[in-house]
GROMACS .gro file of C-alpha atoms in nm:
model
  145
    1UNK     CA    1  11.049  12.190  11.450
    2UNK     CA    2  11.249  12.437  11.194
    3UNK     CA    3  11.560  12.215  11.235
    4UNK     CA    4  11.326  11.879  11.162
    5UNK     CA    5  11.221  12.049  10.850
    6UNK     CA    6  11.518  12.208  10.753
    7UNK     CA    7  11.638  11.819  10.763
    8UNK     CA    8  11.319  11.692  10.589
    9UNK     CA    9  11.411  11.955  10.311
   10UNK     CA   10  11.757  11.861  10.267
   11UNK     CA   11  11.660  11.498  10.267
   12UNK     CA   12  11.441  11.550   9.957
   13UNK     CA   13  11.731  11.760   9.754
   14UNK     CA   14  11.941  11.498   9.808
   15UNK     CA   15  11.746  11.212   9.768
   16UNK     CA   16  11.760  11.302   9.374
   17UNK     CA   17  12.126  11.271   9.453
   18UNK     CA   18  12.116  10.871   9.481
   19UNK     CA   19  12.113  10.667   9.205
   20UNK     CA   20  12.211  10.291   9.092
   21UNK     CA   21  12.386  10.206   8.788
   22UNK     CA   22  12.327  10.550   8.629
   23UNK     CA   23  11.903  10.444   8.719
   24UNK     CA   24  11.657  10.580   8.920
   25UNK     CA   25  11.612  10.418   9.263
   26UNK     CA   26  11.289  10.395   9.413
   27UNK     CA   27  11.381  10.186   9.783
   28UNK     CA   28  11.476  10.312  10.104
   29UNK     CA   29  11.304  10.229  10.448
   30UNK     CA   30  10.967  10.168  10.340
   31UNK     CA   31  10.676  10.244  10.593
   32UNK     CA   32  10.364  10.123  10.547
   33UNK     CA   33  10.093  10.395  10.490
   34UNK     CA   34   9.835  10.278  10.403
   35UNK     CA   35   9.413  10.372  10.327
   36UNK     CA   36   9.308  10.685  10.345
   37UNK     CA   37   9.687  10.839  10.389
   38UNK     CA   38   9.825  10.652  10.112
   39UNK     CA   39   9.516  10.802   9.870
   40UNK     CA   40   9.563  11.144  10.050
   41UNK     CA   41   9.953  11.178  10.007
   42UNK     CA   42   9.946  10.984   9.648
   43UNK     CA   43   9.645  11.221   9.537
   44UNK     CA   44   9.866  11.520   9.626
   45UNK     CA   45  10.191  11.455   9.477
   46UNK     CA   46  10.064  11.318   9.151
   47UNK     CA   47   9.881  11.669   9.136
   48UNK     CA   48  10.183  11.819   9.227
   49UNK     CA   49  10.361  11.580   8.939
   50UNK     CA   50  10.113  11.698   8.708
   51UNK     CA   51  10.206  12.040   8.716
   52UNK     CA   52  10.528  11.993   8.645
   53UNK     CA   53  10.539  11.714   8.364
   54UNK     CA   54  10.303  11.814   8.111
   55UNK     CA   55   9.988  11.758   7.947
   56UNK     CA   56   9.865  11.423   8.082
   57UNK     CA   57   9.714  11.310   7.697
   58UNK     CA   58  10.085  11.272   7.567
   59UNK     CA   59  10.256  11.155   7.849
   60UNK     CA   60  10.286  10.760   7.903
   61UNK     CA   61  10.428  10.727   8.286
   62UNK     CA   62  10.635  10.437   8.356
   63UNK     CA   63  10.656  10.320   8.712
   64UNK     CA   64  10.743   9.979   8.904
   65UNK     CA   65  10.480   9.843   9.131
   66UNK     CA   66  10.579   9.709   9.465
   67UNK     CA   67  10.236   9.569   9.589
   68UNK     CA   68  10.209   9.846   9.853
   69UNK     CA   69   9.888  10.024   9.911
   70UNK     CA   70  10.079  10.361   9.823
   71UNK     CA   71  10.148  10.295   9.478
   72UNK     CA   72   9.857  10.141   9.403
   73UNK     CA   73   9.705  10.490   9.506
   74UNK     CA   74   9.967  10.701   9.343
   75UNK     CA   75   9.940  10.443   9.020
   76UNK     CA   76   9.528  10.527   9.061
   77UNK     CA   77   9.606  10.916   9.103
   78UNK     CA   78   9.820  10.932   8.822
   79UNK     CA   79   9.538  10.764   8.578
   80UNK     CA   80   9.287  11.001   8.748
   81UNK     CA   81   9.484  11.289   8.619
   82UNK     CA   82   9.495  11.133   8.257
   83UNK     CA   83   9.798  11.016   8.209
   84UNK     CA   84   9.877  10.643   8.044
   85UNK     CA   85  10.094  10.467   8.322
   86UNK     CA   86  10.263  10.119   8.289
   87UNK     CA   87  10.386   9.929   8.554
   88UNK     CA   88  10.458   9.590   8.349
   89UNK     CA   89  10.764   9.747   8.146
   90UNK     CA   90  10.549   9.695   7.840
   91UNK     CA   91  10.642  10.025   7.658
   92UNK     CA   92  10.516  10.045   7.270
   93UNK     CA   93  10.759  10.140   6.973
   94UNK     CA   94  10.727  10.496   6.985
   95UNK     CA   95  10.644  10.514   7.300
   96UNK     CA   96  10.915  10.731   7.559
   97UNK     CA   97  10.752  10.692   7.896
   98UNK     CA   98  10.857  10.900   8.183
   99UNK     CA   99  11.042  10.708   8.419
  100UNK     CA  100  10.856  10.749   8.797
  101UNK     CA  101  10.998  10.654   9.166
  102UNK     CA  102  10.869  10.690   9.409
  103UNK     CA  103  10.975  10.625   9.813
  104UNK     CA  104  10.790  10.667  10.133
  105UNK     CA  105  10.987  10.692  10.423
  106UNK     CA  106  10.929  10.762  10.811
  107UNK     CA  107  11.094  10.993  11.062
  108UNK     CA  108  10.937  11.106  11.400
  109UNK     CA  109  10.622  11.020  11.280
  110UNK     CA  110  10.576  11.206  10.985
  111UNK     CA  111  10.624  11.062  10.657
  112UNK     CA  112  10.811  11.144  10.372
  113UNK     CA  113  10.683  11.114  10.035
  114UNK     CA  114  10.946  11.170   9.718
  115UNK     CA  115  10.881  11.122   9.361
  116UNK     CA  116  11.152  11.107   9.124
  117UNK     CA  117  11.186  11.120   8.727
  118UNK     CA  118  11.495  11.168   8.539
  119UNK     CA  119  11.485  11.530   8.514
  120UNK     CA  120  11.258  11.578   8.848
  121UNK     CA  121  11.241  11.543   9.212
  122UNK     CA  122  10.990  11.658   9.434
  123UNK     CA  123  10.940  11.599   9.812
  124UNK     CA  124  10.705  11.680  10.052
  125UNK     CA  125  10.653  11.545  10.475
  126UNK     CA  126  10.294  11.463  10.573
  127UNK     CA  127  10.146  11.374  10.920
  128UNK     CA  128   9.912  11.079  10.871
  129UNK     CA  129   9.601  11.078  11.032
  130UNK     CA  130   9.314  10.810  11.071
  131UNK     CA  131   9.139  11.018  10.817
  132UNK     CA  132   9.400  11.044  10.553
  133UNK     CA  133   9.747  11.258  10.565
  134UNK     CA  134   9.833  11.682  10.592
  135UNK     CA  135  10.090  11.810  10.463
  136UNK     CA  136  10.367  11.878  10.746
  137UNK     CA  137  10.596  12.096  10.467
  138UNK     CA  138  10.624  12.277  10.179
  139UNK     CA  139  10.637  12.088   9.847
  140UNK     CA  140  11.008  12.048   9.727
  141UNK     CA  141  11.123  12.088   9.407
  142UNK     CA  142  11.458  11.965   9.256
  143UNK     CA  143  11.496  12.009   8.842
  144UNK     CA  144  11.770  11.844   8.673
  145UNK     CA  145  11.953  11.904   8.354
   0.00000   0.00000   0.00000
């Protein structure tokens, strides 16, 4: 168990590592998760987001939207929390969003949830249950300059 989530832990550190074309990447193995987990694990990063962004009145959150049941929950949590978040690319003038991804991915059962902005990364492992998800790990935390 301490090796899994010493492995989980590194995953997440260096999953801010990856990048395309000097972008953010949001895709990896995607595994479905889906009702209750999806709201449960999206609920608790975007709170965990939320602390670390800023106020959610002046911050406009720009993510893409893959049609999975997860980011419609995180893209749900994040408005619950305040913030303005755009999934169409639309962006006003004066308008710098903060640029989200976001990846689920699955290992030994357990499931990985990262969210990633430019200057951000967090992770955390959850076990999903038929009545939502727990977290399985600490919440990591990557900053970037």
């Amino acid at each position: 168990m301490r090796m899994f989530l010493l492995l989980i832990i590194a995953a997440a550190l260096l999953s801010g590592c990856q990048t395309a074309d000097g972008g953010l990447t949001s895709d990896s193995r995607p595994v479905p998760v889906t009702g209750p987990a999806a709201s449960a694990v999206a609920g608790d990063m975007a709170s965990r987001l939320a602390e670390q962004i800023g106020p959610a009145g002046t911050t406009t959150i720009k993510m893409e939207k893959d049609g999975s049941e997860f980011a419609a929950a995180l893209e749900a949590a994040l408005k619950g929390w305040g913030y303005t978040v755009v999934t169409d690319g639309k962006v006003g003038k004066d308008t710098k969003p903060v640029e989200l991804a976001y990846s689920i991915d699955g290992n030994d059962g357990q499931v990985l949830a990262r969210l990633s902005t430019p200057s951000l990364a967090l992770g955390r492992a959850y076990t999903a249950t038929a009545a939502g998800a727990v977290p399985a790990s600490p919440l990591s935390i990557m900053q970037r300059n």
